[in-house]
């Protein structure tokens, strides 16, 4: 039997190849996500900015003013501000990736299975999952770009940034994809009712132990911790953002950073895609 | 080739004709834990027909529809929609089907209008035609004045209309409806039936699963009665009713041991072919009997029963279902 068939109107129902239809559907899903993002942009930006702005405000504006500068006074506290800018960008990226992907899945996998309308779009289910990662990454990229100027302007001490463009434009998309992949893995691998709890169990340790307030190399004094945090993807993101935005701050070697970020993205992405398929296909 | 509506209807008749648009071969689903939901199902649905799967909850209707719409992976067997193998080429199969699931899967982040528009885009419509199709469809489904509403603001009936509108927007070869009127008020149900009748007159092929026999009887050309994952009988409503030996069904309510009453009536009423107790009522099937009511009342009286209510009916699909399974559709 041929694959063509008659529709109500007598037209051929699918004249398009699976590949062509999938590419179009993928783009349309992205378009839908961007439309939803646009509608809620103000809310998303407030949500994104709140934590980093407060962090930067307290650590790099209030503390130096009241004489409790972290990292000591003067130049050293300027060094801390510089270091924190990169960390805050990394934090926003990973946070947004998780929020943009994992939280909507709570609704979409919920009682009514709202996700089914997208599952029934003419593309493979794995591609719907990949689209979620990409949409999350775009949102993370916007978040990072939005936070960056705030992080550079708020501190009361001078911030010495040296942008390495090649590193920045290659690293940022990779870090954003990693944030989306982590969000998908969290959103699909845990019971939807547990997702808010996951924030305390997974997200908080990731951020506090993510080499955000300190460089990874400075952890050498607590060797066991320095080794343990290597399982934390945010460590590589922050090290990478410091490489991209600062000079004279010791970071991991670039190949180590890129390799780790790539492996985490692929690994978490695969975990998330598999989890997604399990959720939507019985 | 263009299929005229009347031709589509004619070709969908019981005896051959319409092109086969759904076919299954030994289709089986065993869920984890060994639950056999669908058991070696062989099905053939033709173009232009409204095909009904009638059965109680848990009969395997939703799982069958799930497998045909790529959302449930068969454990064994094969299935084709519009000639596309749904397991081997799910992405291709999804191009030719429209699905209205049991629960509302409307996109709650989008407005009514956007729900249709983005659906059109998913299915490859360029922006301009998606806009035009959305406007037309909203008009046709009498939802145009709610275009800007959030989907959560819609009533149950309107949400269901929107689901159907969305499912047919991309002109699928087959429209799947899973219990489309469950939970709808009678007015909304009638409105949906009208829409389906209209779609049918345009030649739309529909696979409808339901546990409402009136719905199956009103809408479907052929009905497959399902229970325990198997098809017990398959025919037109009239054909199914002919399989029941009786031409009249009398329902009797009375005090006392109803099994006993059922036995007594089978023995005493002329032409009685069968009597069953369904919930608190005796269903007595009779063929060619005359002056039935007085006969039944006298027989019950003789056997020492006080009849509290009695009604005479033509056999319904429920009668067929009961005669096939010995139980009520609602059970």
Coordinates of C-alpha atoms in Angstrom, one line a residue:
Chain A
X1 CA 0.0 0.0 0.0
X2 CA 1.4 3.4 -0.9
X3 CA 2.1 5.9 1.8
X4 CA -0.1 8.5 0.2
X5 CA -3.7 8.7 1.2
X6 CA -6.8 10.7 0.6
X7 CA -7.9 13.3 3.1
X8 CA -11.3 14.8 3.6
X9 CA -10.7 17.2 0.8
X10 CA -9.1 14.6 -1.4
X11 CA -5.6 16.1 -1.1
X12 CA -2.6 14.0 -0.4
X13 CA -2.1 14.0 3.3
X14 CA 1.6 13.8 3.6
X15 CA 3.5 14.8 0.6
X16 CA 6.5 15.8 2.8
X17 CA 9.3 13.4 3.8
X18 CA 9.6 12.7 7.5
X19 CA 12.8 14.7 7.6
X20 CA 11.4 17.8 6.0
X21 CA 8.3 17.7 8.2
X22 CA 10.5 17.2 11.3
X23 CA 12.7 20.2 10.5
X24 CA 9.7 22.4 10.0
X25 CA 8.0 21.1 13.1
X26 CA 11.2 21.6 15.2
X27 CA 11.3 25.2 14.1
X28 CA 7.7 25.7 14.8
X29 CA 8.1 24.3 18.3
X30 CA 10.9 26.8 18.9
X31 CA 8.7 29.5 17.6
X32 CA 6.0 28.6 20.0
X33 CA 8.5 28.6 22.9
X34 CA 9.9 31.9 21.9
X35 CA 6.3 33.3 21.7
X36 CA 5.6 32.1 25.2
X37 CA 8.9 33.5 26.4
X38 CA 8.1 36.9 24.8
X39 CA 4.7 37.0 26.5
X40 CA 6.3 36.3 29.9
X41 CA 9.6 38.1 29.3
X42 CA 9.2 40.7 32.1
X43 CA 8.5 38.0 34.6
X44 CA 11.3 35.8 33.3
X45 CA 13.8 38.7 33.5
X46 CA 12.8 39.6 37.1
X47 CA 13.1 36.0 38.1
X48 CA 16.4 35.7 36.4
X49 CA 17.9 38.9 37.8
X50 CA 16.7 38.7 41.4
X51 CA 19.2 36.2 42.8
X52 CA 22.3 37.5 41.0
X53 CA 21.5 41.1 41.6
X54 CA 21.0 40.5 45.3
X55 CA 24.2 38.4 45.5
X56 CA 26.2 41.1 43.8
X57 CA 24.6 43.9 45.7
X58 CA 25.3 42.3 49.1
X59 CA 28.7 40.9 48.4
X60 CA 30.2 43.6 46.3
X61 CA 28.4 46.7 47.3
X62 CA 27.1 46.4 50.9
X63 CA 30.0 44.4 52.3
X64 CA 32.8 46.6 51.1
X65 CA 30.8 49.7 52.2
X66 CA 30.4 48.4 55.8
X67 CA 33.9 47.2 56.0
X68 CA 33.3 43.5 55.7
X69 CA 34.7 43.1 52.3
X70 CA 35.0 39.5 51.3
X71 CA 38.5 38.6 50.3
X72 CA 39.9 41.5 52.4
X73 CA 39.9 45.2 51.5
X74 CA 41.1 47.3 48.6
X75 CA 42.5 45.5 45.6
X76 CA 41.7 42.1 46.9
X77 CA 38.0 43.0 47.3
X78 CA 38.1 44.4 43.7
X79 CA 39.5 41.0 42.8
X80 CA 36.6 39.3 44.5
X81 CA 34.1 41.5 42.6
X82 CA 35.8 40.6 39.3
X83 CA 35.7 36.9 40.2
X84 CA 32.0 37.0 41.2
X85 CA 30.9 38.6 37.9
X86 CA 31.9 35.5 36.0
X87 CA 30.4 33.3 38.7
X88 CA 27.1 35.1 38.6
X89 CA 26.8 34.8 34.8
X90 CA 27.4 31.0 35.2
X91 CA 24.9 30.8 38.0
X92 CA 22.2 32.6 35.9
X93 CA 22.8 30.4 32.9
X94 CA 22.5 27.1 34.8
X95 CA 19.6 28.4 36.9
X96 CA 17.6 29.6 33.9
X97 CA 18.3 26.4 32.0
X98 CA 16.8 24.4 34.8
X99 CA 13.9 26.7 35.4
X100 CA 13.0 27.1 31.7
X101 CA 13.0 23.4 31.0
X102 CA 12.3 21.5 34.2
X103 CA 9.5 23.6 35.7
X104 CA 7.2 23.7 32.7
X105 CA 7.5 19.9 32.4
X106 CA 5.7 19.7 35.8
X107 CA 2.6 21.0 34.1
X108 CA 3.2 19.4 30.8
X109 CA 3.6 15.9 32.3
X110 CA 0.8 16.6 34.8
X111 CA -2.7 15.2 34.9
X112 CA -3.8 16.4 31.5
X113 CA -0.6 15.5 29.7
X114 CA -0.6 18.8 27.9
X115 CA 2.7 17.8 26.3
X116 CA 0.8 15.4 24.0
X117 CA -0.1 18.1 21.6
X118 CA 3.6 18.6 20.9
X119 CA 4.3 14.9 21.0
X120 CA 1.8 14.5 18.2
X121 CA 3.6 17.1 16.0
X122 CA 5.1 15.3 13.0
X123 CA 8.7 14.8 14.3
X124 CA 10.4 12.1 16.3
X125 CA 9.9 12.3 20.1
X126 CA 13.6 12.6 20.7
X127 CA 13.6 15.8 18.6
X128 CA 10.8 17.3 20.8
X129 CA 13.2 16.7 23.7
X130 CA 16.1 18.3 21.9
X131 CA 13.9 21.3 21.1
X132 CA 13.3 21.7 24.9
X133 CA 17.0 21.8 25.5
X134 CA 17.6 24.3 22.7
X135 CA 14.7 26.5 23.9
X136 CA 16.1 26.4 27.4
X137 CA 19.5 27.3 26.1
X138 CA 18.2 30.3 24.3
X139 CA 16.5 31.5 27.5
X140 CA 19.7 30.9 29.4
X141 CA 21.7 32.9 26.9
X142 CA 19.3 35.8 27.3
X143 CA 19.6 35.5 31.1
X144 CA 23.4 35.5 31.0
X145 CA 23.4 38.5 28.7
X146 CA 21.0 40.4 30.9
X147 CA 22.8 39.7 34.1
X148 CA 26.3 40.5 32.8
X149 CA 25.9 44.3 32.6
X150 CA 24.3 44.3 36.1
X151 CA 27.1 42.3 37.5
X152 CA 29.6 44.7 36.0
X153 CA 27.8 47.9 37.2
X154 CA 26.5 47.3 40.7
X155 CA 29.8 46.6 42.6
X156 CA 31.1 49.5 44.6
X157 CA 34.7 48.3 44.0
X158 CA 36.2 48.4 40.5
X159 CA 35.6 45.4 38.3
X160 CA 38.4 44.5 36.0
X161 CA 37.0 42.6 33.1
X162 CA 39.0 41.5 30.1
X163 CA 36.7 39.9 27.5
X164 CA 38.3 37.1 25.5
X165 CA 35.7 37.0 22.7
X166 CA 36.7 33.8 21.1
X167 CA 36.3 32.0 24.4
X168 CA 33.1 33.9 25.2
X169 CA 31.2 33.1 22.0
X170 CA 32.2 29.5 22.0
X171 CA 31.8 28.9 25.7
X172 CA 28.5 30.7 26.3
X173 CA 26.4 28.5 23.9
X174 CA 27.9 25.4 25.2
X175 CA 27.2 26.4 28.8
X176 CA 23.7 27.3 27.9
X177 CA 23.0 23.9 26.2
X178 CA 24.4 22.3 29.3
X179 CA 21.9 24.2 31.4
X180 CA 19.0 23.1 29.2
X181 CA 20.2 19.5 29.2
X182 CA 20.5 19.5 33.0
X183 CA 16.9 21.0 33.2
X184 CA 15.6 18.2 30.9
X185 CA 17.3 15.5 32.9
X186 CA 15.9 16.9 36.2
X187 CA 12.4 17.5 34.7
X188 CA 12.1 14.0 33.3
X189 CA 14.0 11.8 35.8
X190 CA 12.2 12.9 38.9
X191 CA 8.5 12.6 39.8
X192 CA 7.0 15.9 38.8
X193 CA 5.8 16.5 42.4
X194 CA 9.3 16.3 43.6
X195 CA 10.7 18.9 41.2
X196 CA 10.4 21.8 43.7
X197 CA 12.2 19.6 46.2
X198 CA 14.9 19.0 43.6
X199 CA 15.8 22.7 43.9
X200 CA 17.0 22.2 47.4
X201 CA 18.6 18.8 46.9
X202 CA 20.3 19.4 43.6
X203 CA 20.3 23.1 42.6
X204 CA 21.5 24.6 45.9
X205 CA 24.6 22.3 46.2
X206 CA 25.4 22.9 42.6
X207 CA 25.4 26.6 43.1
X208 CA 27.1 26.8 46.5
X209 CA 29.8 24.3 45.5
X210 CA 30.1 25.6 42.0
X211 CA 33.3 27.6 42.3
X212 CA 31.3 30.8 42.1
X213 CA 32.6 32.7 45.1
X214 CA 36.1 31.2 44.7
X215 CA 38.2 29.7 41.9
X216 CA 38.6 26.0 41.6
X217 CA 42.4 26.2 42.1
X218 CA 42.0 28.0 45.4
X219 CA 40.2 24.9 46.7
X220 CA 43.6 23.2 46.7
X221 CA 43.8 23.9 50.4
X222 CA 40.7 21.6 50.9
X223 CA 41.9 18.9 48.5
X224 CA 39.0 16.5 49.1
X225 CA 36.5 19.2 48.2
X226 CA 38.5 20.2 45.2
X227 CA 38.1 16.6 43.9
X228 CA 34.5 16.2 44.9
X229 CA 33.3 19.3 43.1
X230 CA 34.6 17.9 39.8
X231 CA 31.2 16.2 39.4
X232 CA 29.6 19.6 39.4
X233 CA 29.0 21.0 35.9
X234 CA 28.8 24.5 37.2
X235 CA 32.5 24.4 38.2
X236 CA 33.5 24.1 34.6
X237 CA 31.0 26.8 33.5
X238 CA 32.3 29.3 36.1
X239 CA 35.9 28.4 35.3
X240 CA 35.1 28.9 31.7
X241 CA 33.4 32.2 32.2
X242 CA 36.3 33.5 34.2
X243 CA 38.6 32.5 31.4
X244 CA 36.3 34.4 29.0
X245 CA 35.9 37.5 31.2
X246 CA 39.0 38.0 33.3
X247 CA 42.7 38.2 33.1
X248 CA 45.2 37.1 35.7
X249 CA 42.7 34.8 37.6
X250 CA 43.9 31.2 37.6
X251 CA 41.5 28.8 35.8
X252 CA 41.5 25.2 34.7
X253 CA 43.1 24.6 31.3
X254 CA 40.8 25.4 28.4
X255 CA 40.7 21.9 26.9
X256 CA 39.7 20.5 30.3
X257 CA 36.8 23.0 30.5
X258 CA 35.5 22.4 27.0
X259 CA 35.8 18.6 27.2
X260 CA 34.0 18.5 30.6
X261 CA 31.2 20.8 29.4
X262 CA 30.8 18.8 26.2
X263 CA 30.7 15.5 28.1
X264 CA 28.2 16.8 30.6
X265 CA 26.0 18.2 27.9
X266 CA 26.0 15.0 25.9
X267 CA 25.5 12.8 29.0
X268 CA 22.8 14.8 30.7
X269 CA 21.1 15.4 27.3
X270 CA 21.0 11.6 26.6
X271 CA 19.7 11.0 30.1
X272 CA 17.0 13.7 29.6
X273 CA 16.0 12.5 26.1
X274 CA 15.7 8.9 27.3
X275 CA 13.7 10.1 30.3
X276 CA 11.4 12.2 28.1
X277 CA 10.7 9.2 25.8
X278 CA 9.9 7.0 28.8
X279 CA 7.5 9.7 30.1
X280 CA 5.5 10.2 26.9
X281 CA 5.5 6.7 25.2
X282 CA 3.8 3.9 27.0
Chain B
X1 CA -8.3 12.3 -7.3
X2 CA -11.0 14.0 -5.6
X3 CA -13.5 12.2 -3.4
X4 CA -16.9 13.8 -3.4
X5 CA -18.6 13.7 0.0
X6 CA -21.6 11.6 -1.2
X7 CA -19.3 9.2 -2.9
X8 CA -17.2 9.0 0.3
X9 CA -20.3 8.1 2.2
X10 CA -21.4 5.5 -0.4
X11 CA -17.9 4.0 -0.5
X12 CA -17.8 3.8 3.3
X13 CA -20.7 1.4 3.2
X14 CA -20.6 -1.9 4.9
X15 CA -19.8 -4.0 1.9
X16 CA -16.3 -3.1 0.8
X17 CA -15.6 0.0 -1.2
X18 CA -13.6 2.7 0.6
X19 CA -9.8 2.5 0.7
X20 CA -8.5 0.9 3.9
X21 CA -7.0 3.7 6.1
X22 CA -6.5 1.8 9.3
X23 CA -5.3 -1.8 9.5
X24 CA -4.0 -3.8 12.4
X25 CA -2.6 -7.3 12.4
X26 CA -2.4 -9.2 15.7
X27 CA -2.0 -5.9 17.5
X28 CA -1.2 -6.6 21.2
X29 CA -0.2 -4.5 24.2
X30 CA 1.0 -5.9 27.5
X31 CA 1.7 -3.3 30.1
X32 CA 4.5 -3.7 32.6
X33 CA 3.2 -6.0 35.3
X34 CA 1.6 -8.3 32.7
X35 CA -1.6 -6.4 32.2
X36 CA -3.0 -7.5 28.8
X37 CA -4.7 -4.4 27.5
X38 CA -5.1 -5.3 23.8
X39 CA -5.1 -8.9 22.7
X40 CA -4.2 -9.8 19.0
X41 CA -6.5 -7.2 17.5
X42 CA -7.2 -7.3 13.7
X43 CA -9.0 -4.2 12.5
X44 CA -9.8 -2.6 9.2
X45 CA -11.3 0.8 8.8
X46 CA -12.1 2.3 5.4
X47 CA -12.0 5.9 4.1
X48 CA -15.0 8.0 4.9
X49 CA -16.4 5.8 7.6
X50 CA -17.0 6.6 11.3
X51 CA -15.8 3.5 13.0
X52 CA -16.8 3.0 16.7
X53 CA -15.0 1.1 19.4
X54 CA -17.6 0.4 22.0
X55 CA -16.8 -1.1 25.3
X56 CA -16.6 -0.4 29.0
X57 CA -13.7 1.4 30.7
X58 CA -10.6 -0.8 30.6
X59 CA -11.7 -2.7 27.5
X60 CA -8.6 -1.6 25.6
X61 CA -10.1 1.2 23.5
X62 CA -7.7 3.9 24.6
X63 CA -4.7 1.6 24.3
X64 CA -5.8 0.7 20.8
X65 CA -6.1 4.3 19.8
X66 CA -2.8 5.0 21.6
X67 CA -1.0 2.4 19.5
X68 CA -2.5 3.7 16.3
X69 CA -1.4 7.3 17.2
X70 CA 2.2 6.4 18.1
X71 CA 1.8 7.1 21.8
X72 CA 1.8 3.5 22.9
X73 CA 4.3 1.0 21.6
X74 CA 2.7 -2.4 20.7
X75 CA 4.2 -5.4 22.4
X76 CA 3.4 -7.5 19.3
X77 CA 1.6 -7.2 16.0
X78 CA 1.6 -4.4 13.5
X79 CA -0.5 -1.4 12.6
X80 CA -0.8 1.0 9.6
X81 CA -2.5 4.3 9.3
X82 CA -3.0 5.6 5.7
X83 CA -0.5 2.9 4.7
X84 CA 2.2 4.1 7.1
X85 CA 3.6 1.6 9.7
X86 CA 3.1 3.4 13.0
X87 CA 5.9 1.6 14.8
X88 CA 8.5 1.9 12.0
X89 CA 7.7 5.4 10.9
X90 CA 6.0 7.3 13.8
X91 CA 7.0 10.7 12.6
X92 CA 5.5 10.1 9.2
X93 CA 2.4 8.6 10.7
X94 CA 1.8 11.7 12.8
X95 CA 1.5 13.7 9.6
X96 CA -1.7 11.9 8.6
X97 CA -3.6 11.6 12.0
X98 CA -5.5 14.1 14.1
X99 CA -6.1 13.2 17.7
X100 CA -8.6 14.3 20.4
X101 CA -7.5 12.6 23.6
X102 CA -9.7 11.9 26.6
X103 CA -8.3 14.8 28.6
X104 CA -7.7 18.4 27.5
X105 CA -4.3 18.7 26.0
X106 CA -4.8 22.3 24.9
X107 CA -1.7 24.4 25.3
X108 CA -2.4 26.5 28.4
X109 CA 0.4 28.9 27.7
X110 CA -1.3 30.0 24.5
X111 CA -4.6 31.6 23.6
X112 CA -7.4 29.9 21.7
X113 CA -6.3 31.4 18.5
X114 CA -2.6 30.6 19.1
X115 CA -3.5 27.0 19.9
X116 CA -4.7 26.5 16.4
X117 CA -2.1 28.7 14.8
X118 CA 0.9 27.0 16.2
X119 CA -0.6 23.6 15.6
X120 CA -0.8 24.6 11.9
X121 CA 2.8 25.6 12.0
X122 CA 3.9 22.3 13.6
X123 CA 2.2 20.6 10.7
X124 CA 4.2 22.7 8.1
X125 CA 1.7 25.4 7.2
X126 CA 3.4 28.7 6.3
X127 CA 2.5 31.6 8.6
X128 CA 0.0 33.0 6.2
X129 CA -2.0 29.9 5.6
X130 CA -1.8 29.0 9.2
X131 CA -3.4 32.3 10.0
X132 CA -6.1 31.8 7.4
X133 CA -6.8 28.3 8.5
X134 CA -7.0 29.4 12.1
X135 CA -9.5 32.1 11.3
X136 CA -11.7 29.9 9.2
X137 CA -11.7 27.0 11.6
X138 CA -12.6 29.2 14.6
X139 CA -15.5 30.6 12.6
X140 CA -16.6 27.2 11.6
X141 CA -16.5 25.9 15.2
X142 CA -18.2 29.0 16.5
X143 CA -15.2 30.0 18.6
X144 CA -14.3 33.1 16.7
X145 CA -15.5 35.4 19.5
X146 CA -13.2 33.6 22.0
X147 CA -10.1 33.8 19.8
X148 CA -8.2 35.9 22.3
X149 CA -9.3 34.0 25.4
X150 CA -7.0 31.9 27.5
X151 CA -7.9 28.2 27.2
X152 CA -8.5 27.9 30.9
X153 CA -11.4 30.4 30.5
X154 CA -13.3 28.1 28.1
X155 CA -16.2 25.9 29.2
X156 CA -15.9 22.2 28.9
X157 CA -17.9 22.1 25.7
X158 CA -15.9 24.9 24.1
X159 CA -12.6 23.4 25.1
X160 CA -13.7 20.1 23.5
X161 CA -14.7 21.9 20.3
X162 CA -11.3 23.6 20.2
X163 CA -9.6 20.2 20.6
X164 CA -11.6 18.8 17.6
X165 CA -10.9 22.0 15.6
X166 CA -7.2 21.6 16.4
X167 CA -7.2 17.9 15.4
X168 CA -8.6 18.6 12.0
X169 CA -6.8 21.8 11.2
X170 CA -4.0 20.0 9.3
X171 CA -6.6 17.9 7.4
X172 CA -5.6 14.5 8.7
X173 CA -6.6 11.3 6.9
X174 CA -7.9 9.9 10.1
X175 CA -9.4 11.6 13.1
X176 CA -9.1 9.8 16.4
X177 CA -11.6 10.7 19.1
X178 CA -11.2 9.0 22.5
X179 CA -14.4 9.3 24.6
X180 CA -15.0 12.8 23.2
X181 CA -18.2 13.5 25.1
X182 CA -17.3 12.0 28.4
X183 CA -18.1 14.7 31.1
X184 CA -19.9 17.0 28.6
X185 CA -23.3 18.4 29.3
X186 CA -26.1 17.0 27.0
X187 CA -26.2 20.2 25.0
X188 CA -22.4 20.2 24.3
X189 CA -22.6 16.5 23.5
X190 CA -25.3 17.2 20.8
X191 CA -23.2 20.1 19.5
X192 CA -20.2 17.8 19.1
X193 CA -22.3 15.1 17.4
X194 CA -23.4 17.7 14.9
X195 CA -19.8 18.7 14.2
X196 CA -18.9 15.0 13.7
X197 CA -21.8 14.5 11.4
X198 CA -20.7 17.5 9.4
X199 CA -17.0 16.3 9.2
X200 CA -18.3 13.0 8.1
X201 CA -20.3 14.5 5.3
X202 CA -17.0 16.1 4.1
X203 CA -15.6 12.6 3.9
X204 CA -13.6 12.6 7.1
X205 CA -12.6 9.2 8.4
X206 CA -13.1 8.9 12.1
X207 CA -12.2 6.3 14.7
X208 CA -14.3 6.9 17.8
X209 CA -14.0 5.2 21.1
X210 CA -16.8 5.4 23.5
X211 CA -18.6 3.7 26.2
X212 CA -21.9 5.5 25.4
X213 CA -24.0 3.2 23.2
X214 CA -26.2 6.1 22.1
X215 CA -23.1 7.8 20.8
X216 CA -22.0 4.7 18.9
X217 CA -25.5 4.1 17.5
X218 CA -26.0 7.8 16.5
X219 CA -22.7 8.3 14.8
X220 CA -21.0 5.1 13.7
X221 CA -21.4 3.1 10.5
X222 CA -19.7 0.1 12.0
X223 CA -19.2 -0.7 15.6
X224 CA -16.7 -3.0 17.2
X225 CA -17.7 -4.2 20.6
X226 CA -14.6 -4.6 22.7
X227 CA -14.0 -6.2 26.0
X228 CA -10.8 -7.4 27.6
X229 CA -8.7 -6.2 24.7
X230 CA -10.6 -8.2 22.1
X231 CA -13.3 -7.5 19.6
X232 CA -16.4 -9.5 20.4
X233 CA -18.5 -8.5 17.5
X234 CA -18.2 -6.1 14.6
X235 CA -21.1 -4.9 12.4
X236 CA -23.4 -2.0 11.8
X237 CA -25.7 -1.1 14.8
X238 CA -28.6 -2.8 13.0
X239 CA -26.5 -5.8 12.2
X240 CA -25.3 -6.2 15.8
X241 CA -28.9 -6.0 17.1
X242 CA -29.9 -8.8 14.7
X243 CA -27.4 -11.1 16.3
X244 CA -29.5 -10.9 19.4
X245 CA -32.1 -13.6 19.1
X246 CA -34.8 -11.4 20.6
X247 CA -36.8 -8.6 19.0
X248 CA -38.1 -7.2 22.3
X249 CA -36.5 -6.6 25.6
X250 CA -38.6 -6.2 28.7
X251 CA -37.1 -4.7 31.9
X252 CA -38.7 -5.6 35.1
X253 CA -38.0 -4.3 38.6
X254 CA -39.3 -6.2 41.5
X255 CA -38.6 -7.1 45.2
X256 CA -37.1 -10.5 46.1
X257 CA -34.6 -12.9 44.5
X258 CA -34.2 -11.6 40.9
X259 CA -32.3 -14.6 39.7
X260 CA -35.3 -16.7 40.7
X261 CA -37.6 -14.2 38.9
X262 CA -35.5 -14.4 35.8
X263 CA -35.8 -18.2 35.7
X264 CA -39.5 -18.1 36.3
X265 CA -40.1 -15.6 33.5
X266 CA -38.0 -17.6 31.0
X267 CA -40.1 -20.6 31.6
X268 CA -43.5 -18.9 31.7
X269 CA -43.5 -16.2 29.0
X270 CA -44.1 -17.2 25.4
X271 CA -41.1 -16.7 23.1
X272 CA -38.7 -15.9 26.0
X273 CA -35.2 -16.6 24.9
X274 CA -33.1 -15.3 27.7
X275 CA -33.3 -13.4 31.0
X276 CA -30.5 -11.8 32.9
X277 CA -30.2 -9.8 36.1
X278 CA -28.4 -6.5 35.4
X279 CA -27.9 -4.5 38.6
X280 CA -31.4 -4.4 40.2
X281 CA -33.4 -5.1 37.0
X282 CA -34.3 -8.3 35.1
X283 CA -33.8 -8.0 31.4
X284 CA -36.1 -10.5 29.6
X285 CA -35.4 -11.0 25.9
X286 CA -38.4 -12.2 23.9
X287 CA -38.9 -13.2 20.2
X288 CA -42.3 -12.9 18.6
X289 CA -44.3 -12.8 21.8
X290 CA -47.7 -11.3 21.9
X291 CA -49.5 -9.4 24.7
X292 CA -46.3 -9.5 26.5
X293 CA -47.0 -7.1 29.4
X294 CA -50.0 -8.9 30.8
X295 CA -48.1 -12.2 30.3
X296 CA -45.1 -11.0 32.3
X297 CA -47.1 -9.4 35.0
X298 CA -49.2 -12.6 35.4
X299 CA -46.1 -14.8 35.4
X300 CA -44.4 -12.7 38.0
X301 CA -47.5 -12.6 40.1
X302 CA -47.9 -16.4 39.9
X303 CA -44.3 -16.8 41.0
X304 CA -45.0 -14.6 44.0
X305 CA -43.2 -11.4 42.9
X306 CA -44.5 -7.8 43.2
X307 CA -43.5 -5.9 40.1
X308 CA -42.6 -2.3 40.9
X309 CA -41.6 -1.1 37.4
X310 CA -41.8 -2.6 33.9
X311 CA -40.8 -1.3 30.5
X312 CA -40.8 -2.6 26.9
X313 CA -37.8 -1.8 24.7
X314 CA -36.3 -2.7 21.4
X315 CA -33.0 -4.4 21.8
X316 CA -30.2 -1.8 22.1
X317 CA -26.5 -2.1 21.7
X318 CA -26.4 -2.6 25.4
X319 CA -28.6 -5.7 25.0
X320 CA -26.0 -6.9 22.5
X321 CA -23.2 -6.1 24.9
X322 CA -24.9 -7.9 27.7
X323 CA -25.7 -10.9 25.6
X324 CA -22.0 -11.1 24.6
X325 CA -20.4 -10.5 28.0
X326 CA -23.1 -11.0 30.6
X327 CA -22.4 -7.6 32.0
X328 CA -23.4 -4.0 31.8
X329 CA -21.5 -1.4 29.7
X330 CA -21.3 0.8 32.7
X331 CA -19.6 -1.8 34.9

